[in-house]
Amino acid sequence: MSFDLVLLGGTGDLAWRKLLPALFQAFRHGSLPEGGRILGVAREAFDSDTQYRDWVALRLEAIEGEKRPTSEEFARFAALLHYVRADLSQPDDYAALAARLHERQADSVVLYLATAPALFASVAEQLGRSGLATPQTRIVLEKPLGHDLASNRAINASVLRHFGEHQVFRIDHYLGKPSVQNLLALRFGNTLFEPLWRRDTIANIQITIAETLGVEKRGSFYDGTGALRDMVQNHALQLLCAVAMEPPVNASADAIRDEKLKVLRSLRPWTAETLARDAVRGQYTAGQAAGERVPSYRDEPGVHLDSHTETFVALRTEIHNWRWAGVPFYLRTGKRLASREAFIVVNFRPTPHAIFRTPTDSANRLVIHLQPRDGLDLHLFAAAQAPRRPAAPATSATPLLSAVSLNMDFDQRFGAERVGAYERLLLDVLAGRLNLFVRSDEQEAAWEWVEPLLDAWAQAEESPRGYAAGTWGPSAASALLARDGYCWTEEC
Ligand code: NAP
């Protein structure tokens, strides 16, 4: 199966940091199909394949430890790399790209749009007009796909004019994380949890995606985007779908995507009352990160001094169906938070009748760790060994249980077999597997749900609530749960 993988934007940050290292790892693991070419496309930078290869060599040499290639390995990988100079805003330049692709007839051609989202619609249009949208072609779209529902629909419409939905691979790299695939395996490959996975036994579900970094060099991009578009509309809602969806009829892409779509369509729509009560937006002020003093968001390069862009979002929502009616789902994400981690917490209800006491009246909890570690912790209670000779008479007739946990560390268990998110997704594109990619109707449903929030925050006169860098966000995010009698995991 020969392939041509075209990185449109092959010299950008995404290609440099994620795509080229992931492709090298796939090559090293022997998972890249034989007979492939990787073609980087950009306007500037290089005049020849050799210069592009030298640039990629610099990137791979900077990798720490075992993942760094030997010179012999890089020489073999470099033979796959080519460079095409083209300006994607110029219709005539597509001929140069077409000529390179027509040098041979690869079994599949993957066009990866790793370039500015503003170019997506016109690039899709030009690819179609220049004869590059053939039945052998797949197109990969990076997030953010649009700025709102209308722009998302416009991009999807341009793309779908020239490509069938089965040829379109919309990336949400969270879906490439092994832990998200494990969540589906846990739910639908085991009988243990599914009977408990419902309103009768689950009190609430919390999804956290926390970053310690600020906006780094992307201040101007982020200031026009914000956390709701950058993290909630895509990653957090995809995680919510994975945790809340009904069992699909089989493991095919459409069966899974049909179920995710139903979740998105069942999310409680926003009203004026819930917008005011169940949504918190914050913006970081100066504080600490990794022991260092860091500036406020408004003092970051590229950010407006009076910016109202949110760097933190916490939401409370519900899913209107039989399985989940009345169960609160809390989503939280932010930059410059206390810790870099992503996890989902499933809080079970307390036992219906207590004959034991538990520490701080807690109940069973399943924590699905997504990053930095990948694993599951199931929090249970056990009777601790009673001392042989009690020092004093027992103060209560109700025995106290101790917290214990079942800890499954997938990194440790599967170790070297683990495949990184971008490597997994790139291999799936090359194999034509759509399971881990987002369908257009799913994406539109997600935009539709966040749009009232986007509108309300765009019109709001007051600024987002401040929170000091290095904390868990504004106190209003805690109040969101406290009203229901709950707390975020780190507060309980
Ligand atoms: P970037 O660093 O600005 O790179 C853009 C790339 O596109 C460069 O190779 C640039 O090279 C090329 N390019 C720009 N205009 C072009 C044109 N008219 N014709 C041909 N090539 C053109 O952007 P990025 O950070 O890599 O982001 C790429 C995409 O991935 C964006 O959609 C972004 O939102 C998404 N994304 C990025 C990240 C990340 O970590 N960086 C994460 C998630 C999603 P020339 O300027 O030389 O043409």
Coordinates of C-alpha atoms and ligand atoms in Angstrom, one line a residue:
M1 CA 0.0 0.0 0.0
S2 CA 2.0 3.0 -1.2
F3 CA 1.0 6.4 0.2
D4 CA 1.7 10.1 -0.3
L5 CA 1.2 12.1 2.9
V6 CA 1.2 15.8 2.2
L7 CA 1.7 18.2 5.1
L8 CA 0.1 21.4 3.9
G9 CA 2.0 23.6 6.3
G10 CA 4.9 21.2 6.6
T11 CA 7.2 23.8 8.2
G12 CA 4.8 25.0 10.9
D13 CA 4.8 24.5 14.7
L14 CA 2.4 21.6 14.5
A15 CA 4.5 19.7 12.0
W16 CA 7.6 20.5 13.9
R17 CA 6.4 19.6 17.4
K18 CA 3.9 16.8 16.8
L19 CA 3.6 15.4 13.2
L20 CA 7.2 14.8 12.1
P21 CA 8.2 13.2 15.5
A22 CA 5.1 11.0 15.4
L23 CA 5.8 10.0 11.8
F24 CA 9.3 9.1 12.7
Q25 CA 8.1 6.9 15.7
A26 CA 5.7 5.2 13.4
F27 CA 8.5 4.6 10.9
R28 CA 10.8 3.2 13.6
H29 CA 8.1 0.9 14.9
G30 CA 7.7 -0.5 11.4
S31 CA 4.0 0.6 11.3
L32 CA 4.3 3.0 8.3
P33 CA 3.2 1.2 5.2
E34 CA 6.0 0.5 2.7
G35 CA 6.5 2.8 -0.2
G36 CA 5.5 6.0 1.3
R37 CA 6.4 9.7 0.8
I38 CA 6.0 12.5 3.2
L39 CA 5.8 15.9 1.3
G40 CA 6.0 19.1 3.3
V41 CA 4.4 22.1 1.6
A42 CA 4.9 25.8 2.5
R43 CA 5.6 29.1 0.9
E44 CA 9.0 29.9 2.2
A45 CA 11.8 28.2 4.0
F46 CA 13.4 25.7 1.6
D47 CA 14.5 25.2 -2.0
S48 CA 15.1 21.5 -2.0
D49 CA 14.3 18.2 -0.4
T50 CA 17.8 18.2 1.1
Q51 CA 17.2 21.4 3.0
Y52 CA 13.8 20.1 4.3
R53 CA 15.5 16.8 5.5
D54 CA 18.2 18.8 7.3
W55 CA 15.5 20.8 9.1
V56 CA 13.7 17.7 10.1
A57 CA 17.0 16.2 11.3
L58 CA 17.4 19.2 13.7
R59 CA 14.0 18.5 15.2
L60 CA 14.6 14.7 15.7
E61 CA 18.1 15.3 17.1
A62 CA 16.5 17.4 19.8
I63 CA 14.4 14.5 21.1
E64 CA 15.5 13.2 24.5
G65 CA 16.6 9.7 25.2
E66 CA 15.5 6.5 23.4
K67 CA 13.2 8.1 21.0
R68 CA 16.0 10.0 19.2
P69 CA 17.0 8.3 15.9
T70 CA 20.4 6.9 15.2
S71 CA 22.0 8.4 12.1
E72 CA 21.4 5.2 10.2
E73 CA 17.7 5.3 11.1
F74 CA 17.4 8.9 10.2
A75 CA 19.0 8.3 6.8
R76 CA 16.3 5.7 6.0
F77 CA 13.5 8.0 7.3
A78 CA 14.9 11.0 5.4
A79 CA 14.5 9.2 2.1
L80 CA 10.7 9.5 2.6
L81 CA 10.8 13.3 3.0
H82 CA 10.3 15.8 0.2
Y83 CA 9.6 19.5 0.0
V84 CA 7.2 21.4 -2.3
R85 CA 7.2 25.2 -2.3
A86 CA 3.6 26.4 -2.9
D87 CA 1.4 29.3 -1.8
L88 CA -1.9 27.8 -1.0
S89 CA -3.7 31.1 -1.6
Q90 CA -2.5 31.0 -5.2
P91 CA -4.6 28.8 -7.5
D92 CA -1.7 28.4 -9.9
D93 CA 0.5 26.9 -7.2
Y94 CA -1.7 23.8 -6.9
A95 CA -0.3 22.7 -10.3
A96 CA 3.2 22.2 -8.7
L97 CA 1.7 20.1 -6.0
A98 CA -0.4 18.1 -8.5
A99 CA 2.7 17.5 -10.6
R100 CA 4.6 16.1 -7.7
L101 CA 1.7 13.8 -6.8
H102 CA 1.3 12.7 -10.4
E103 CA 4.9 11.6 -10.6
R104 CA 3.6 8.3 -9.5
Q105 CA 0.2 6.8 -8.6
A106 CA 0.3 6.2 -4.9
D107 CA -2.5 3.9 -3.6
S108 CA -3.6 6.6 -1.2
V109 CA -3.0 10.3 -0.9
V110 CA -3.4 12.1 2.4
L111 CA -3.7 15.8 2.4
Y112 CA -3.1 17.1 6.0
L113 CA -4.2 20.7 6.5
A114 CA -1.6 21.8 9.1
T115 CA -1.9 25.4 8.2
A116 CA -3.9 28.5 9.3
P117 CA -7.6 27.6 9.7
A118 CA -8.6 30.7 7.7
L119 CA -7.2 28.9 4.6
F120 CA -9.2 25.7 5.1
A121 CA -12.3 26.5 3.0
S122 CA -10.3 27.9 0.1
V123 CA -7.7 25.2 0.2
A124 CA -10.4 22.5 0.0
E125 CA -12.0 24.4 -2.9
Q126 CA -8.7 24.6 -4.8
L127 CA -7.8 21.0 -4.1
G128 CA -11.1 20.0 -5.7
R129 CA -10.6 22.3 -8.7
S130 CA -7.1 21.1 -9.4
G131 CA -8.1 17.5 -9.6
L132 CA -6.5 16.5 -6.3
A133 CA -9.8 15.3 -4.7
T134 CA -9.8 11.7 -6.1
P135 CA -11.4 8.6 -4.6
Q136 CA -7.9 7.7 -3.3
T137 CA -7.6 11.0 -1.4
R138 CA -8.2 11.6 2.3
I139 CA -8.2 15.0 3.8
V140 CA -7.2 15.7 7.5
L141 CA -8.5 18.8 9.2
E142 CA -6.9 20.2 12.4
K143 CA -8.8 22.0 15.0
P144 CA -10.1 24.7 15.4
L145 CA -12.5 24.0 12.6
G146 CA -14.2 27.3 12.5
H147 CA -14.8 30.0 15.0
D148 CA -18.5 29.4 15.5
L149 CA -21.3 27.3 14.1
A150 CA -21.6 29.3 10.9
S151 CA -17.9 29.2 10.0
N152 CA -17.8 25.5 10.9
R153 CA -20.6 24.8 8.6
A154 CA -19.0 26.9 5.8
I155 CA -15.7 24.9 6.1
N156 CA -17.6 21.6 6.2
A157 CA -19.7 22.6 3.2
S158 CA -16.5 23.5 1.1
V159 CA -14.8 20.3 2.1
L160 CA -17.9 18.1 1.4
R161 CA -18.4 19.6 -2.0
H162 CA -15.2 17.8 -3.1
F163 CA -14.7 15.0 -0.6
G164 CA -17.2 12.3 0.7
E165 CA -17.6 12.3 4.5
H166 CA -15.8 9.0 4.6
Q167 CA -12.7 10.8 3.2
V168 CA -12.6 13.5 5.8
F169 CA -10.6 13.0 9.0
R170 CA -11.3 15.7 11.6
I171 CA -8.7 15.5 14.3
D172 CA -9.4 15.8 18.0
H173 CA -6.1 14.5 19.3
Y174 CA -7.8 13.6 22.7
L175 CA -9.5 10.8 20.8
G176 CA -6.0 9.4 20.0
K177 CA -5.1 9.1 23.6
P178 CA -4.8 5.5 24.8
S179 CA -6.9 6.3 27.9
V180 CA -9.9 7.4 25.8
Q181 CA -9.8 4.2 23.9
N182 CA -9.4 2.4 27.3
L183 CA -12.5 4.2 28.5
L184 CA -14.5 2.6 25.7
A185 CA -12.9 -0.7 26.4
L186 CA -13.7 -0.4 30.1
R187 CA -17.3 0.4 29.4
F188 CA -18.1 -1.9 26.5
G189 CA -15.5 -4.7 26.7
N190 CA -16.3 -5.6 30.3
T191 CA -19.6 -6.4 32.0
L192 CA -18.5 -5.0 35.4
F193 CA -19.3 -1.3 35.0
E194 CA -22.0 -1.0 32.4
P195 CA -24.9 -2.0 34.8
L196 CA -23.7 0.7 37.2
W197 CA -23.2 3.3 34.6
R198 CA -26.4 5.3 35.1
R199 CA -28.3 7.7 37.3
D200 CA -29.4 5.1 39.9
T201 CA -25.7 4.6 41.0
I202 CA -23.8 7.6 39.8
A203 CA -24.1 10.9 41.6
N204 CA -22.1 13.1 39.3
I205 CA -19.4 13.1 36.7
Q206 CA -16.5 15.6 36.6
I207 CA -14.2 16.2 33.6
T208 CA -11.0 18.2 34.2
I209 CA -8.4 19.3 31.6
A210 CA -5.9 21.4 33.4
E211 CA -2.8 23.1 32.0
T212 CA 0.0 24.8 33.9
L213 CA 1.3 26.6 30.8
G214 CA 0.1 30.0 29.9
V215 CA -0.4 31.1 26.3
E216 CA 3.3 30.9 25.5
K217 CA 4.0 32.3 22.0
R218 CA 0.4 32.0 20.9
G219 CA -1.1 35.0 22.7
S220 CA -2.6 36.7 19.7
F221 CA -4.2 33.4 18.4
Y222 CA -5.5 32.5 21.9
D223 CA -6.8 36.0 22.5
G224 CA -9.2 35.6 19.6
T225 CA -10.1 32.1 20.6
G226 CA -10.4 31.5 24.4
A227 CA -10.8 28.3 26.4
L228 CA -14.4 27.6 25.4
R229 CA -13.5 27.3 21.7
D230 CA -10.0 25.9 22.3
M231 CA -10.8 23.1 24.8
V232 CA -14.5 22.7 25.6
Q233 CA -16.2 22.7 22.1
N234 CA -13.9 19.9 21.1
H235 CA -11.9 18.0 23.7
A236 CA -14.1 18.3 26.8
L237 CA -17.3 17.5 24.8
Q238 CA -15.6 14.5 23.1
L239 CA -14.6 13.1 26.6
L240 CA -18.2 13.7 27.8
C241 CA -19.5 11.7 24.8
A242 CA -17.1 8.9 25.5
V243 CA -18.2 8.7 29.2
A244 CA -21.9 9.2 28.6
M245 CA -22.7 7.5 25.2
E246 CA -24.9 4.4 24.9
P247 CA -23.3 1.1 23.9
P248 CA -22.8 1.3 20.1
V249 CA -24.2 -1.7 18.0
N250 CA -20.7 -2.5 16.9
A251 CA -17.2 -0.9 16.8
S252 CA -17.6 0.7 13.4
A253 CA -16.9 4.4 13.0
D254 CA -20.5 5.4 12.3
A255 CA -22.0 3.2 15.0
I256 CA -19.7 5.0 17.6
R257 CA -20.3 8.5 16.0
D258 CA -24.1 8.0 16.0
E259 CA -24.0 7.4 19.7
K260 CA -21.8 10.4 20.4
L261 CA -24.1 12.6 18.3
K262 CA -27.1 11.5 20.4
V263 CA -25.3 12.6 23.6
L264 CA -24.5 16.0 22.1
R265 CA -28.1 16.4 21.0
S266 CA -29.3 15.5 24.5
L267 CA -27.3 18.1 26.3
R268 CA -29.5 20.5 28.2
P269 CA -29.8 23.6 26.1
W270 CA -28.7 26.9 27.6
T271 CA -31.3 29.4 28.9
A272 CA -30.8 32.8 30.4
E273 CA -31.1 31.3 33.8
T274 CA -28.5 28.5 33.3
L275 CA -26.1 30.8 31.4
A276 CA -26.0 33.0 34.5
R277 CA -25.9 30.1 37.1
D278 CA -24.1 27.2 35.5
A279 CA -21.2 28.7 33.5
V280 CA -18.1 30.3 35.0
R281 CA -15.4 32.0 33.0
G282 CA -12.1 33.1 34.4
Q283 CA -8.9 34.8 33.4
Y284 CA -5.5 34.3 35.1
T285 CA -3.8 37.1 36.9
A286 CA -0.1 37.1 38.0
G287 CA 0.9 34.2 40.2
Q288 CA 3.2 31.2 40.4
A289 CA 3.9 28.4 37.9
A290 CA 6.5 25.7 38.7
G291 CA 7.9 27.9 41.4
E292 CA 8.4 30.9 39.2
R293 CA 6.6 34.2 39.2
V294 CA 4.5 34.5 36.0
P295 CA 2.6 37.5 34.5
S296 CA -1.1 37.9 34.2
Y297 CA -2.9 36.9 31.0
R298 CA -3.3 40.5 30.0
D299 CA 0.4 41.1 30.2
E300 CA 1.3 38.2 27.9
P301 CA 2.7 39.1 24.5
G302 CA 0.0 39.4 21.8
V303 CA -2.9 39.8 24.3
H304 CA -5.0 43.0 24.5
L305 CA -4.5 44.9 27.7
D306 CA -8.3 45.0 28.3
S307 CA -8.9 41.5 26.9
H308 CA -12.1 39.7 28.0
T309 CA -11.0 36.4 26.7
E310 CA -11.5 33.5 29.1
T311 CA -8.5 31.3 30.0
F312 CA -10.7 29.2 32.3
V313 CA -14.2 27.6 31.9
A314 CA -16.3 25.6 34.4
L315 CA -19.7 24.4 33.3
R316 CA -22.5 22.4 34.9
T317 CA -24.8 20.5 32.5
E318 CA -27.1 17.6 32.3
I319 CA -28.0 15.0 29.7
H320 CA -31.6 14.7 28.9
N321 CA -32.2 11.0 28.5
W322 CA -33.3 8.0 30.6
R323 CA -29.8 6.9 31.6
W324 CA -28.6 10.3 32.9
A325 CA -31.6 12.4 33.8
G326 CA -30.8 14.6 36.8
V327 CA -27.1 13.6 37.0
P328 CA -24.9 16.7 36.9
F329 CA -21.9 16.7 34.6
Y330 CA -19.2 19.3 35.5
L331 CA -16.6 20.3 32.9
R332 CA -13.5 22.4 33.8
T333 CA -10.5 23.5 31.8
G334 CA -8.0 26.2 32.1
K335 CA -4.5 27.6 31.6
R336 CA -2.1 28.3 34.4
L337 CA -3.8 26.0 36.8
A338 CA -2.3 24.3 39.8
S339 CA -1.4 21.1 38.0
R340 CA -1.0 19.7 34.5
E341 CA -3.5 16.8 34.3
A342 CA -6.6 15.6 32.6
F343 CA -8.9 13.2 34.3
I344 CA -12.5 12.1 34.5
V345 CA -14.1 11.4 37.9
V346 CA -17.2 9.2 38.2
N347 CA -18.6 9.7 41.7
F348 CA -20.9 6.9 42.8
R349 CA -23.8 7.4 45.2
P350 CA -23.3 6.4 48.8
T351 CA -24.7 3.0 49.9
P352 CA -28.5 3.2 50.3
H353 CA -28.2 2.2 54.0
A354 CA -25.0 2.8 56.0
I355 CA -23.9 0.2 58.6
F356 CA -20.3 1.5 58.3
R357 CA -18.8 4.9 58.4
T358 CA -16.5 6.0 55.7
P359 CA -13.8 8.7 55.8
T360 CA -15.3 12.1 55.4
D361 CA -18.6 10.4 54.4
S362 CA -17.2 9.7 51.0
A363 CA -18.5 7.1 48.5
N364 CA -16.9 5.0 45.7
R365 CA -15.2 6.8 42.9
L366 CA -13.6 5.8 39.6
V367 CA -10.9 8.1 38.3
I368 CA -9.9 7.8 34.7
H369 CA -6.5 9.4 34.3
L370 CA -5.8 10.8 30.8
Q371 CA -2.6 12.7 31.3
P372 CA 0.2 12.8 32.3
R373 CA -0.4 9.3 33.3
D374 CA -2.8 6.9 31.7
G375 CA -4.7 4.6 34.0
L376 CA -7.6 4.0 36.3
D377 CA -8.1 4.3 40.1
L378 CA -11.1 2.7 41.6
H379 CA -11.6 4.0 45.2
L380 CA -13.3 1.5 47.5
F381 CA -13.6 1.0 51.2
A382 CA -12.2 -1.9 53.3
A383 CA -12.2 -2.9 57.0
A384 CA -8.8 -2.0 58.4
Q385 CA -7.2 -4.5 60.8
A386 CA -8.5 -3.7 64.2
P387 CA -5.8 -3.3 66.9
R388 CA -5.5 -6.5 69.0
R389 CA -5.9 -4.5 72.2
P390 CA -7.8 -1.3 71.8
A391 CA -6.2 1.5 73.7
A392 CA -9.6 2.9 74.6
P393 CA -13.2 1.7 74.4
A394 CA -14.7 2.3 70.9
T395 CA -16.5 5.7 70.7
S396 CA -19.1 4.6 68.1
A397 CA -21.0 1.4 67.4
T398 CA -20.6 2.1 63.7
P399 CA -17.3 0.8 62.5
L400 CA -15.1 3.1 60.4
L401 CA -13.8 1.8 57.1
S402 CA -10.6 2.8 55.4
A403 CA -10.2 4.0 51.9
V404 CA -8.3 1.7 49.6
S405 CA -7.8 1.9 45.9
L406 CA -7.4 -0.5 42.9
N407 CA -4.9 1.1 40.7
M408 CA -4.4 0.2 37.1
D409 CA -1.5 1.9 35.5
F410 CA -1.7 1.3 31.7
D411 CA 1.6 2.9 31.0
Q412 CA 3.3 0.3 33.2
R413 CA 1.2 -2.6 32.0
F414 CA 1.5 -1.9 28.2
G415 CA 4.8 0.1 28.4
A416 CA 6.6 -0.1 25.1
E417 CA 3.5 -1.1 23.1
R418 CA 1.9 2.3 23.8
V419 CA 1.4 4.5 20.7
G420 CA 1.3 8.3 21.1
A421 CA -1.9 10.1 20.2
Y422 CA -0.6 11.7 16.9
E423 CA 1.1 8.5 15.9
R424 CA -2.1 6.6 16.4
L425 CA -4.2 9.1 14.5
L426 CA -1.7 9.4 11.6
L427 CA -1.6 5.6 11.2
D428 CA -5.4 5.4 11.3
V429 CA -5.7 8.0 8.5
L430 CA -3.2 6.0 6.4
A431 CA -5.3 2.9 7.1
G432 CA -8.6 4.7 6.4
R433 CA -10.0 4.0 9.9
L434 CA -12.4 6.8 10.9
N435 CA -13.3 5.6 14.5
L436 CA -11.2 8.2 16.2
F437 CA -12.2 11.1 14.1
V438 CA -15.1 13.5 14.4
R439 CA -18.0 13.5 11.9
S440 CA -19.3 16.8 10.6
D441 CA -22.7 16.5 12.3
E442 CA -21.1 15.8 15.7
Q443 CA -18.9 18.8 15.3
E444 CA -21.8 21.0 14.4
A445 CA -23.9 19.7 17.3
A446 CA -21.0 20.7 19.6
W447 CA -20.8 24.2 18.1
E448 CA -24.5 24.5 18.4
W449 CA -24.4 23.7 22.1
V450 CA -21.6 26.2 22.9
E451 CA -22.9 29.0 20.7
P452 CA -25.3 30.6 23.3
L453 CA -22.3 30.8 25.7
L454 CA -20.1 32.3 23.1
D455 CA -22.8 34.9 22.4
A456 CA -23.5 35.7 26.0
W457 CA -19.8 36.1 26.8
A458 CA -19.2 38.2 23.7
Q459 CA -22.0 40.6 24.8
A460 CA -21.1 40.6 28.6
E461 CA -19.8 43.9 29.9
E462 CA -18.1 42.5 33.0
S463 CA -14.7 40.8 32.7
P464 CA -14.1 37.1 33.3
R465 CA -13.4 36.4 37.0
G466 CA -9.7 36.7 37.9
Y467 CA -7.8 33.7 39.4
A468 CA -4.2 33.7 40.5
A469 CA -1.9 31.7 38.2
G470 CA -1.1 28.4 39.9
T471 CA -4.5 27.9 41.5
W472 CA -7.5 25.8 40.5
G473 CA -9.4 28.8 39.0
P474 CA -12.0 31.2 40.4
S475 CA -13.9 30.4 43.6
A476 CA -17.1 30.5 41.6
A477 CA -16.1 27.2 40.0
S478 CA -16.2 25.6 43.5
A479 CA -19.6 27.2 44.2
L480 CA -20.9 25.6 41.0
L481 CA -20.6 22.2 42.7
A482 CA -21.2 23.3 46.3
R483 CA -24.7 24.3 45.3
D484 CA -25.4 20.6 44.5
G485 CA -23.6 19.5 47.7
Y486 CA -20.5 18.3 45.8
C487 CA -16.9 19.4 45.4
W488 CA -14.1 19.0 42.9
T489 CA -11.8 16.1 43.6
E490 CA -8.9 18.1 45.0
E491 CA -11.2 19.9 47.4
C492 CA -13.0 16.9 48.9
Ligands
NAP1 P1 2.1 27.8 12.0 O1 3.2 27.5 12.9 O2 1.7 29.2 11.8 O3 2.4 27.1 10.7 C1 1.7 27.3 9.5 C2 2.3 26.5 8.4 O4 1.5 26.8 7.2 C3 3.7 26.9 8.0 O5 4.4 25.8 7.5 C4 3.5 28.0 7.0 O6 4.7 28.1 6.2 C5 2.4 27.4 6.2 N1 1.6 28.3 5.4 C6 0.9 29.4 5.9 N2 0.3 30.1 4.9 C7 0.5 29.4 3.8 C8 0.2 29.5 2.4 N3 -0.6 30.6 2.0 N4 0.6 28.6 1.6 C9 1.4 27.5 1.9 N5 1.7 27.3 3.2 C10 1.3 28.2 4.1 O7 0.8 27.1 12.5 P2 0.7 25.8 13.4 O8 0.8 26.1 14.9 O9 1.6 24.7 12.9 O10 -0.8 25.4 13.2 C11 -1.3 24.7 12.0 C12 -2.7 24.2 12.2 O11 -2.8 23.3 13.3 C13 -3.7 25.4 12.6 O12 -4.9 25.1 12.1 C14 -3.7 25.3 14.1 O13 -4.8 25.8 14.7 C15 -3.6 23.8 14.3 N6 -3.1 23.3 15.6 C16 -1.9 23.6 16.0 C17 -1.4 23.1 17.2 C18 0.0 23.4 17.6 O14 0.4 22.8 18.6 N7 0.8 24.2 16.9 C19 -2.2 22.4 18.0 C20 -3.5 22.1 17.6 C21 -3.9 22.5 16.4 P3 5.0 29.5 5.3 O15 4.7 30.6 6.2 O16 6.4 29.3 5.0 O17 4.1 29.4 4.2

